[in-house]
PDB file of C-alpha atoms and ligand atoms in Angstrom:
ATOM      1  CA  MET A   1      -6.558  -1.121 -24.993  1.00  0.00           C
ATOM      2  CA  ALA A   2      -4.301   1.896 -22.830  1.00  0.00           C
ATOM      3  CA  ARG A   3      -0.633   0.882 -23.062  1.00  0.00           C
ATOM      4  CA  VAL A   4       0.524   0.860 -18.882  1.00  0.00           C
ATOM      5  CA  THR A   5       3.711   3.012 -19.653  1.00  0.00           C
ATOM      6  CA  THR A   6       4.262   4.502 -15.951  1.00  0.00           C
ATOM      7  CA  PRO A   7       3.451   2.832 -12.489  1.00  0.00           C
ATOM      8  CA  PRO A   8       0.373   3.169 -10.691  1.00  0.00           C
ATOM      9  CA  ILE A   9      -0.110   6.850  -8.829  1.00  0.00           C
ATOM     10  CA  ASP A  10      -3.050   7.870  -6.562  1.00  0.00           C
ATOM     11  CA  PRO A  11      -5.247   9.305  -8.823  1.00  0.00           C
ATOM     12  CA  LEU A  12      -5.219  12.788  -7.064  1.00  0.00           C
ATOM     13  CA  LEU A  13      -1.470  13.121  -8.237  1.00  0.00           C
ATOM     14  CA  ARG A  14      -2.680  11.676 -11.407  1.00  0.00           C
ATOM     15  CA  ASP A  15      -5.262  13.970 -12.175  1.00  0.00           C
ATOM     16  CA  ARG A  16      -3.271  17.331 -11.420  1.00  0.00           C
ATOM     17  CA  ARG A  17      -2.411  19.351 -14.494  1.00  0.00           C
ATOM     18  CA  SER A  18      -2.031  22.980 -15.144  1.00  0.00           C
ATOM     19  CA  PRO A  19      -4.758  23.981 -16.964  1.00  0.00           C
ATOM     20  CA  SER A  20      -4.737  27.283 -19.056  1.00  0.00           C
ATOM     21  CA  VAL A  21      -8.337  27.491 -19.295  1.00  0.00           C
ATOM     22  CA  PHE A  22     -10.038  28.423 -16.524  1.00  0.00           C
ATOM     23  CA  ASP A  23     -14.048  28.535 -16.102  1.00  0.00           C
ATOM     24  CA  PRO A  24     -14.226  32.177 -15.557  1.00  0.00           C
ATOM     25  CA  THR A  25     -17.624  32.377 -14.110  1.00  0.00           C
ATOM     26  CA  HIS A  26     -16.892  29.471 -11.329  1.00  0.00           C
ATOM     27  CA  THR A  27     -16.093  31.391  -7.624  1.00  0.00           C
ATOM     28  CA  LEU A  28     -14.415  30.094  -4.613  1.00  0.00           C
ATOM     29  CA  ASP A  29     -16.691  30.488  -1.491  1.00  0.00           C
ATOM     30  CA  ASP A  30     -15.057  31.123   2.282  1.00  0.00           C
ATOM     31  CA  SER A  31     -14.973  27.086   3.318  1.00  0.00           C
ATOM     32  CA  GLN A  32     -12.868  26.250  -0.203  1.00  0.00           C
ATOM     33  CA  LEU A  33     -10.950  29.008   0.216  1.00  0.00           C
ATOM     34  CA  ALA A  34     -10.086  28.092   3.570  1.00  0.00           C
ATOM     35  CA  SER A  35      -9.570  23.973   3.022  1.00  0.00           C
ATOM     36  CA  LEU A  36      -6.683  25.186   0.305  1.00  0.00           C
ATOM     37  CA  LEU A  37      -4.922  27.641   2.477  1.00  0.00           C
ATOM     38  CA  GLU A  38      -5.133  24.853   5.945  1.00  0.00           C
ATOM     39  CA  ALA A  39      -3.936  22.094   3.274  1.00  0.00           C
ATOM     40  CA  ALA A  40      -0.610  24.393   2.909  1.00  0.00           C
ATOM     41  CA  ARG A  41      -1.102  25.527   6.808  1.00  0.00           C
ATOM     42  CA  TRP A  42      -0.422  21.551   7.302  1.00  0.00           C
ATOM     43  CA  SER A  43       2.350  20.638   5.167  1.00  0.00           C
ATOM     44  CA  PRO A  44       5.774  20.346   6.871  1.00  0.00           C
ATOM     45  CA  SER A  45       8.750  22.419   6.579  1.00  0.00           C
ATOM     46  CA  TRP A  46      12.423  22.914   8.378  1.00  0.00           C
ATOM     47  CA  GLY A  47      11.791  22.860  12.054  1.00  0.00           C
ATOM     48  CA  ASN A  48       8.340  23.831  11.835  1.00  0.00           C
ATOM     49  CA  THR A  49       9.236  27.083  11.532  1.00  0.00           C
ATOM     50  CA  GLN A  50       5.662  27.422   8.729  1.00  0.00           C
ATOM     51  CA  PRO A  51       8.161  30.540   6.959  1.00  0.00           C
ATOM     52  CA  TRP A  52       5.898  31.251   3.585  1.00  0.00           C
ATOM     53  CA  ARG A  53       3.046  33.537   3.756  1.00  0.00           C
ATOM     54  CA  PHE A  54       0.276  33.493   1.240  1.00  0.00           C
ATOM     55  CA  LEU A  55      -1.383  37.196  -0.509  1.00  0.00           C
ATOM     56  CA  VAL A  56      -4.914  35.953  -2.120  1.00  0.00           C
ATOM     57  CA  GLY A  57      -7.073  37.936  -4.097  1.00  0.00           C
ATOM     58  CA  ARG A  58     -10.581  36.171  -5.480  1.00  0.00           C
ATOM     59  CA  ARG A  59     -11.762  37.457  -9.204  1.00  0.00           C
ATOM     60  CA  GLY A  60     -13.416  41.035  -8.160  1.00  0.00           C
ATOM     61  CA  ASP A  61     -11.603  42.117  -5.342  1.00  0.00           C
ATOM     62  CA  ALA A  62      -8.858  44.437  -5.077  1.00  0.00           C
ATOM     63  CA  SER A  63      -5.851  42.629  -4.152  1.00  0.00           C
ATOM     64  CA  HIS A  64      -6.773  40.274  -7.679  1.00  0.00           C
ATOM     65  CA  ALA A  65      -6.613  43.355  -9.661  1.00  0.00           C
ATOM     66  CA  ARG A  66      -3.645  44.566  -8.339  1.00  0.00           C
ATOM     67  CA  ILE A  67      -2.323  40.688  -9.054  1.00  0.00           C
ATOM     68  CA  VAL A  68      -3.789  40.339 -11.816  1.00  0.00           C
ATOM     69  CA  ALA A  69      -1.866  43.715 -13.399  1.00  0.00           C
ATOM     70  CA  ALA A  70       1.022  42.437 -12.520  1.00  0.00           C
ATOM     71  CA  LEU A  71       0.862  39.602 -14.187  1.00  0.00           C
ATOM     72  CA  SER A  72       3.512  39.060 -17.142  1.00  0.00           C
ATOM     73  CA  ARG A  73       2.114  39.294 -20.760  1.00  0.00           C
ATOM     74  CA  GLY A  74       2.019  35.382 -21.520  1.00  0.00           C
ATOM     75  CA  ASN A  75      -0.101  34.723 -17.848  1.00  0.00           C
ATOM     76  CA  ARG A  76      -2.678  37.626 -18.165  1.00  0.00           C
ATOM     77  CA  GLN A  77      -3.597  35.276 -21.540  1.00  0.00           C
ATOM     78  CA  TRP A  78      -4.896  32.563 -18.647  1.00  0.00           C
ATOM     79  CA  ALA A  79      -4.560  33.263 -14.821  1.00  0.00           C
ATOM     80  CA  PRO A  80      -7.578  36.553 -13.942  1.00  0.00           C
ATOM     81  CA  ALA A  81      -9.650  33.215 -15.288  1.00  0.00           C
ATOM     82  CA  ALA A  82      -8.779  31.315 -12.625  1.00  0.00           C
ATOM     83  CA  SER A  83     -11.114  32.550  -9.256  1.00  0.00           C
ATOM     84  CA  ALA A  84      -8.615  33.549  -6.989  1.00  0.00           C
ATOM     85  CA  ILE A  85      -4.553  33.586  -7.212  1.00  0.00           C
ATOM     86  CA  LEU A  86      -2.274  33.866  -4.650  1.00  0.00           C
ATOM     87  CA  ILE A  87       1.194  34.588  -4.041  1.00  0.00           C
ATOM     88  CA  GLY A  88       3.430  32.718  -2.136  1.00  0.00           C
ATOM     89  CA  LEU A  89       6.076  34.891  -0.088  1.00  0.00           C
ATOM     90  CA  ARG A  90       9.311  33.021   1.651  1.00  0.00           C
ATOM     91  CA  GLN A  91      11.353  34.535   4.828  1.00  0.00           C
ATOM     92  CA  VAL A  92      14.573  35.859   4.348  1.00  0.00           C
ATOM     93  CA  GLY A  93      15.476  37.896   6.626  1.00  0.00           C
ATOM     94  CA  ALA A  94      14.800  38.288  10.861  1.00  0.00           C
ATOM     95  CA  GLU A  95      11.222  39.679  11.826  1.00  0.00           C
ATOM     96  CA  PRO A  96      12.011  43.161  13.269  1.00  0.00           C
ATOM     97  CA  ASP A  97      10.435  42.204  16.661  1.00  0.00           C
ATOM     98  CA  ASP A  98      12.459  38.258  16.698  1.00  0.00           C
ATOM     99  CA  PRO A  99      15.286  39.281  19.788  1.00  0.00           C
ATOM    100  CA  LYS A 100      16.916  35.776  18.327  1.00  0.00           C
ATOM    101  CA  GLY A 101      17.213  37.176  14.988  1.00  0.00           C
ATOM    102  CA  GLY A 102      14.817  35.224  13.054  1.00  0.00           C
ATOM    103  CA  LEU A 103      15.164  31.560  11.389  1.00  0.00           C
ATOM    104  CA  ARG A 104      18.336  29.740  12.446  1.00  0.00           C
ATOM    105  CA  THR A 105      18.629  29.347   8.105  1.00  0.00           C
ATOM    106  CA  TYR A 106      16.639  30.572   5.554  1.00  0.00           C
ATOM    107  CA  ASP A 107      18.051  28.100   3.164  1.00  0.00           C
ATOM    108  CA  TYR A 108      14.756  25.662   2.796  1.00  0.00           C
ATOM    109  CA  THR A 109      12.353  28.157   3.059  1.00  0.00           C
ATOM    110  CA  ALA A 110      11.698  28.418  -0.417  1.00  0.00           C
ATOM    111  CA  TYR A 111      11.773  24.409  -0.317  1.00  0.00           C
ATOM    112  CA  ASP A 112       9.047  25.140   2.404  1.00  0.00           C
ATOM    113  CA  LEU A 113       7.415  27.406   0.530  1.00  0.00           C
ATOM    114  CA  GLY A 114       7.466  25.172  -2.761  1.00  0.00           C
ATOM    115  CA  GLN A 115       5.930  21.893  -0.557  1.00  0.00           C
ATOM    116  CA  SER A 116       2.369  23.879   0.900  1.00  0.00           C
ATOM    117  CA  ALA A 117       2.030  24.435  -2.187  1.00  0.00           C
ATOM    118  CA  ALA A 118       1.963  20.882  -3.244  1.00  0.00           C
ATOM    119  CA  HIS A 119       0.048  20.486  -0.488  1.00  0.00           C
ATOM    120  CA  LEU A 120      -2.608  23.271  -1.346  1.00  0.00           C
ATOM    121  CA  SER A 121      -2.971  21.582  -5.093  1.00  0.00           C
ATOM    122  CA  VAL A 122      -3.486  18.426  -3.941  1.00  0.00           C
ATOM    123  CA  GLN A 123      -6.455  19.544  -1.759  1.00  0.00           C
ATOM    124  CA  ALA A 124      -7.642  21.391  -4.765  1.00  0.00           C
ATOM    125  CA  VAL A 125      -7.830  18.695  -6.760  1.00  0.00           C
ATOM    126  CA  SER A 126      -9.960  16.466  -4.054  1.00  0.00           C
ATOM    127  CA  MET A 127     -12.193  19.077  -4.020  1.00  0.00           C
ATOM    128  CA  GLY A 128     -12.741  18.847  -8.424  1.00  0.00           C
ATOM    129  CA  LEU A 129      -9.848  22.709  -8.581  1.00  0.00           C
ATOM    130  CA  ALA A 130      -7.221  22.953 -10.685  1.00  0.00           C
ATOM    131  CA  VAL A 131      -4.297  24.610 -10.456  1.00  0.00           C
ATOM    132  CA  HIS A 132      -1.772  26.896 -12.450  1.00  0.00           C
ATOM    133  CA  GLN A 133       1.825  27.800 -10.395  1.00  0.00           C
ATOM    134  CA  PHE A 134       3.527  30.350 -12.344  1.00  0.00           C
ATOM    135  CA  GLY A 135       6.782  32.720 -12.016  1.00  0.00           C
ATOM    136  CA  GLY A 136       6.148  35.081 -14.447  1.00  0.00           C
ATOM    137  CA  PHE A 137       4.764  38.478 -12.465  1.00  0.00           C
ATOM    138  CA  ASP A 138       6.531  41.840 -11.400  1.00  0.00           C
ATOM    139  CA  HIS A 139       7.619  40.783  -7.968  1.00  0.00           C
ATOM    140  CA  ASP A 140       9.020  44.039  -6.944  1.00  0.00           C
ATOM    141  CA  ALA A 141       5.092  45.601  -7.741  1.00  0.00           C
ATOM    142  CA  ILE A 142       3.166  42.471  -5.661  1.00  0.00           C
ATOM    143  CA  ALA A 143       6.274  43.908  -2.362  1.00  0.00           C
ATOM    144  CA  ALA A 144       5.368  47.362  -2.953  1.00  0.00           C
ATOM    145  CA  GLY A 145       1.454  46.787  -3.784  1.00  0.00           C
ATOM    146  CA  PHE A 146       1.281  45.138  -1.031  1.00  0.00           C
ATOM    147  CA  ALA A 147       3.796  46.438   1.231  1.00  0.00           C
ATOM    148  CA  VAL A 148       5.598  43.236   2.127  1.00  0.00           C
ATOM    149  CA  PRO A 149       8.622  43.766   4.690  1.00  0.00           C
ATOM    150  CA  PRO A 150      11.918  43.064   3.355  1.00  0.00           C
ATOM    151  CA  GLN A 151      12.271  40.154   5.294  1.00  0.00           C
ATOM    152  CA  TRP A 152       9.518  38.325   3.050  1.00  0.00           C
ATOM    153  CA  GLU A 153      10.308  37.753  -0.579  1.00  0.00           C
ATOM    154  CA  VAL A 154       7.384  37.758  -3.760  1.00  0.00           C
ATOM    155  CA  LEU A 155       8.690  34.007  -5.031  1.00  0.00           C
ATOM    156  CA  SER A 156       5.494  32.744  -6.554  1.00  0.00           C
ATOM    157  CA  GLY A 157       2.205  32.702  -7.869  1.00  0.00           C
ATOM    158  CA  ILE A 158      -1.065  30.222  -8.075  1.00  0.00           C
ATOM    159  CA  ALA A 159      -4.195  29.970 -10.187  1.00  0.00           C
ATOM    160  CA  VAL A 160      -6.445  28.238  -8.384  1.00  0.00           C
ATOM    161  CA  GLY A 161     -10.870  27.907  -9.956  1.00  0.00           C
ATOM    162  CA  ARG A 162     -12.470  24.884 -11.877  1.00  0.00           C
ATOM    163  CA  TRP A 163     -10.924  24.011 -15.648  1.00  0.00           C
ATOM    164  CA  LEU A 164     -13.280  24.551 -18.014  1.00  0.00           C
ATOM    165  CA  PRO A 165     -12.872  21.528 -20.499  1.00  0.00           C
ATOM    166  CA  SER A 166     -12.454  21.476 -23.948  1.00  0.00           C
ATOM    167  CA  ALA A 167     -16.105  19.433 -24.410  1.00  0.00           C
ATOM    168  CA  GLU A 168     -17.752  21.865 -22.143  1.00  0.00           C
ATOM    169  CA  ARG A 169     -16.536  25.464 -24.250  1.00  0.00           C
ATOM    170  CA  THR A 170     -18.495  26.902 -26.665  1.00  0.00           C
ATOM    171  CA  THR A 171     -17.228  29.652 -29.590  1.00  0.00           C
ATOM    172  CA  ASP A 172     -18.108  32.217 -27.500  1.00  0.00           C
ATOM    173  CA  SER A 173     -17.028  31.276 -24.193  1.00  0.00           C
ATOM    174  CA  PRO A 174     -15.360  33.998 -22.877  1.00  0.00           C
ATOM    175  CA  ASP A 175     -11.615  35.102 -22.362  1.00  0.00           C
ATOM    176  CA  VAL A 176     -10.563  32.067 -24.031  1.00  0.00           C
ATOM    177  CA  ASP A 177      -7.322  32.491 -26.075  1.00  0.00           C
ATOM    178  CA  GLN A 178      -6.474  30.029 -28.526  1.00  0.00           C
ATOM    179  CA  ALA A 179      -2.861  29.597 -27.611  1.00  0.00           C
ATOM    180  CA  ASN A 180      -4.036  28.819 -24.694  1.00  0.00           C
ATOM    181  CA  VAL A 181      -5.965  25.681 -25.783  1.00  0.00           C
ATOM    182  CA  GLU A 182      -3.498  24.178 -28.009  1.00  0.00           C
ATOM    183  CA  ARG A 183      -1.158  24.336 -25.136  1.00  0.00           C
ATOM    184  CA  GLU A 184      -3.088  22.383 -22.744  1.00  0.00           C
ATOM    185  CA  GLU A 185      -3.473  19.639 -26.040  1.00  0.00           C
ATOM    186  CA  ARG A 186       0.162  19.344 -26.268  1.00  0.00           C
ATOM    187  CA  PRO A 187       0.964  16.097 -24.480  1.00  0.00           C
ATOM    188  CA  ARG A 188       2.792  16.247 -20.989  1.00  0.00           C
ATOM    189  CA  LYS A 189       6.283  14.718 -21.000  1.00  0.00           C
ATOM    190  CA  ARG A 190       8.818  14.241 -18.001  1.00  0.00           C
ATOM    191  CA  ARG A 191      12.311  12.756 -17.675  1.00  0.00           C
ATOM    192  CA  PRO A 192      11.846   8.910 -17.891  1.00  0.00           C
ATOM    193  CA  LEU A 193      12.762   7.700 -13.794  1.00  0.00           C
ATOM    194  CA  ASP A 194      16.243   6.605 -15.107  1.00  0.00           C
ATOM    195  CA  GLN A 195      17.232   9.353 -15.296  1.00  0.00           C
ATOM    196  CA  LEU A 196      15.471  11.702 -11.933  1.00  0.00           C
ATOM    197  CA  ALA A 197      16.599   9.099  -9.343  1.00  0.00           C
ATOM    198  CA  PHE A 198      19.902   7.242  -9.040  1.00  0.00           C
ATOM    199  CA  ALA A 199      22.183   4.385  -7.012  1.00  0.00           C
ATOM    200  CA  GLU A 200      25.234   4.461  -5.968  1.00  0.00           C
ATOM    201  CA  ARG A 201      26.242   7.113  -8.024  1.00  0.00           C
ATOM    202  CA  PHE A 202      25.109  10.409  -9.070  1.00  0.00           C
ATOM    203  CA  GLY A 203      23.491   9.587 -12.472  1.00  0.00           C
ATOM    204  CA  GLU A 204      23.561   5.799 -12.307  1.00  0.00           C
ATOM    205  CA  PRO A 205      19.967   4.933 -12.879  1.00  0.00           C
ATOM    206  CA  LEU A 206      18.000   3.208 -10.157  1.00  0.00           C
ATOM    207  CA  ARG A 207      16.689   0.211 -11.591  1.00  0.00           C
ATOM    208  CA  VAL A 208      12.610  -0.265 -10.900  1.00  0.00           C
ATOM    209  CA  GLY A 209      11.497  -0.007 -14.304  1.00  0.00           C
ATOM    210  CA  HIS A 210       8.607   2.127 -16.282  1.00  0.00           C
ATOM    211  CA  GLY A 211       8.318   5.371 -15.701  1.00  0.00           C
ATOM    212  CA  GLU A 212       8.378   6.282 -19.760  1.00  0.00           C
TER     213      GLU A 212
HETATM  214  C1  FMN B   1       8.458  27.902  -9.894  1.00  0.00           C
HETATM  215  C2  FMN B   1       7.628  27.547 -11.104  1.00  0.00           C
HETATM  216  C3  FMN B   1       7.284  28.304 -12.420  1.00  0.00           C
HETATM  217  C4  FMN B   1       6.080  28.267 -13.111  1.00  0.00           C
HETATM  218  N1  FMN B   1       5.873  29.084 -13.737  1.00  0.00           N
HETATM  219  C5  FMN B   1       4.640  29.536 -15.004  1.00  0.00           C
HETATM  220  C6  FMN B   1       4.047  30.903 -15.260  1.00  0.00           C
HETATM  221  O1  FMN B   1       4.812  31.826 -15.042  1.00  0.00           O
HETATM  222  N2  FMN B   1       3.178  30.098 -16.539  1.00  0.00           N
HETATM  223  C7  FMN B   1       2.788  29.738 -16.822  1.00  0.00           C
HETATM  224  O2  FMN B   1       1.697  29.545 -18.070  1.00  0.00           O
HETATM  225  N3  FMN B   1       3.512  27.882 -16.153  1.00  0.00           N
HETATM  226  C8  FMN B   1       4.812  28.154 -15.405  1.00  0.00           C
HETATM  227  N4  FMN B   1       4.091  26.797 -14.832  1.00  0.00           N
HETATM  228  C9  FMN B   1       3.839  25.528 -14.407  1.00  0.00           C
HETATM  229  C10 FMN B   1       4.846  24.785 -15.031  1.00  0.00           C
HETATM  230  O3  FMN B   1       4.968  25.692 -16.241  1.00  0.00           O
HETATM  231  C11 FMN B   1       3.627  23.677 -15.014  1.00  0.00           C
HETATM  232  O4  FMN B   1       3.696  22.870 -13.960  1.00  0.00           O
HETATM  233  C12 FMN B   1       4.785  22.425 -15.740  1.00  0.00           C
HETATM  234  O5  FMN B   1       4.965  22.639 -17.563  1.00  0.00           O
HETATM  235  C13 FMN B   1       4.195  20.753 -16.457  1.00  0.00           C
HETATM  236  O6  FMN B   1       2.856  21.275 -16.390  1.00  0.00           O
HETATM  237  P1  FMN B   1       1.797  20.148 -15.370  1.00  0.00           P
HETATM  238  O7  FMN B   1       1.862  21.179 -14.627  1.00  0.00           O
HETATM  239  O8  FMN B   1       0.494  20.434 -16.347  1.00  0.00           O
HETATM  240  O9  FMN B   1       1.872  19.354 -15.273  1.00  0.00           O
HETATM  241  C14 FMN B   1       5.246  27.540 -13.098  1.00  0.00           C
HETATM  242  C15 FMN B   1       4.706  26.166 -12.299  1.00  0.00           C
HETATM  243  C16 FMN B   1       5.874  26.272 -11.148  1.00  0.00           C
HETATM  244  C17 FMN B   1       6.011  25.048 -10.546  1.00  0.00           C
END
């Protein structure tokens, strides 16, 4: 019998993982893409300012090609096979046409972008899709290539598509890089809960059990 080592969590969160082998034949239709973005849209943000935007490329279109050209060498091995790649932007300065000078604080905009990405990720799992986020790409090339205004910072990438499980891979599966296959097979690890949640003072573990 399998040993239960962690407290139960919702299957949508339990089953989320960042695959490195995406199905290069899968495509995202408009309604799927709209649902993913809608999930991000309904995430909470500081003062409901929604200080994030996404640049979106679907495999085969010009935006996708521009994003792929900016990927780091490592990420270029797996991300292009995903059905879409989104680049997340966060606001870091006032809009020129905003008489009030923009948001009162930009301190939480990275948090807000991350949270919108988390919502998008869970929505993706609910749709049988997977997300792999990444930071390894040429941020300046994206900013220039997409004419991103200076009050917006290019921060993170989100590859979304259908995971290609090993049972479905054949020796002639396109774009399947062995290093990525091995990476997927490595055990996924997390810090135990007692290193993550404290009581009374920093470092004093909150005792709730589990978390191995
Ligand atoms: C902000 C951020 C940046 C990341 N950058 C990369 C990256 O450049 N390349 C990559 O392969 N994975 C990247 N990842 C994925 C993480 O390595 C991955 O989420 C982590 O290893 C945990 O694995 P899991 O998502 O399967 O649980 C990034 C994730 C986040 C949230």
